[in-house]
């Protein structure tokens, strides 16, 4: 009986890959269904499927590069090879307003790193959402078209966007497969797993050969048969012998080039550790005076700074690790306020904060337990020392990246600088005062006037 072939698959991405649903309290990765389908469709293989889905991660300014690098370093250390990378990325970047072309440039870099490791890529298009505005549809379509048009001998696409479209499904189907309009329920993730399995098995079963590298030689196997000890095998051995001699000569240069490419940062490095700024630089004594509604005690203080990629905004944080905020409430508050604010910018463009919006304040609209508030240094003034709506959006991204994404879900005070000018201060706090106004059952759907 022929020995079974190893097939290693990595499902890599953000919250869709993780199977995020029920506000992140539960996860149901599509990899569960994918693995079942691969076992059934490839009985002559030992199937190994790994999942790396990091909710909230972005390809621009996020951890995609470092995470991918860790996987390839781990497999190299075990003298193993990753056969397939099931890759999805860019959805969170679109939500945060990044341009499709800029996202695609980074995707291209990540895919090339995979090809250099001998790994085949099955790219997934960005999945559809309940946001059917023309601007959103245009950005999703542009990115997905760029993904589908990409050409490489080891690159394939599973078009999830076309297979599972929000507008073309019935209301009953939407209730069955969509969770919050962006993420899916377990039934929806199973549909995604089926779609990926259909495409992957189609690619493999059309004659694609999987090669396994053994010490000092390469053995080519048919997917459905035994080793081909033929003239083709002899030619393979001759070619491999020549390649081995070339590698022995040029390996140091090849390794240095690959390492430099993998390690090259996509953006200038961000100081994500403690910084040596004195507390009075943050001017934390101003917080209670300007934002008195919810007092914030500064206890065990950690100080961070963060420059928002693609903007002129830098945010300095004082994070008080003695008062934790439930992570789900912070994530919901930031996510849905970001959606609401982006609709305002799409409809009306950027502008200085109106007097009635300064201070800019919002809550987690499910529990009300997380309150986020920021106020311009000179609200209503004409000297530029105040926030714009786009600036608020940049601050929300900084809060997401530094606090929610890094699991620093505590009370915090922060200062906002636009270039060299201090424009605003704000805070994140536990809100223990009940919200009087009724909470909508569709969070984040409020409108601006």
Tab-separated table of C-alpha atoms in Angstrom, residues 284 347 397:
chain	number	residue	atom	x	y	z
A	284	UNK	CA	-2.952	64.762	32.182
A	347	UNK	CA	-22.002	61.852	2.759
A	397	UNK	CA	-8.063	53.845	14.664
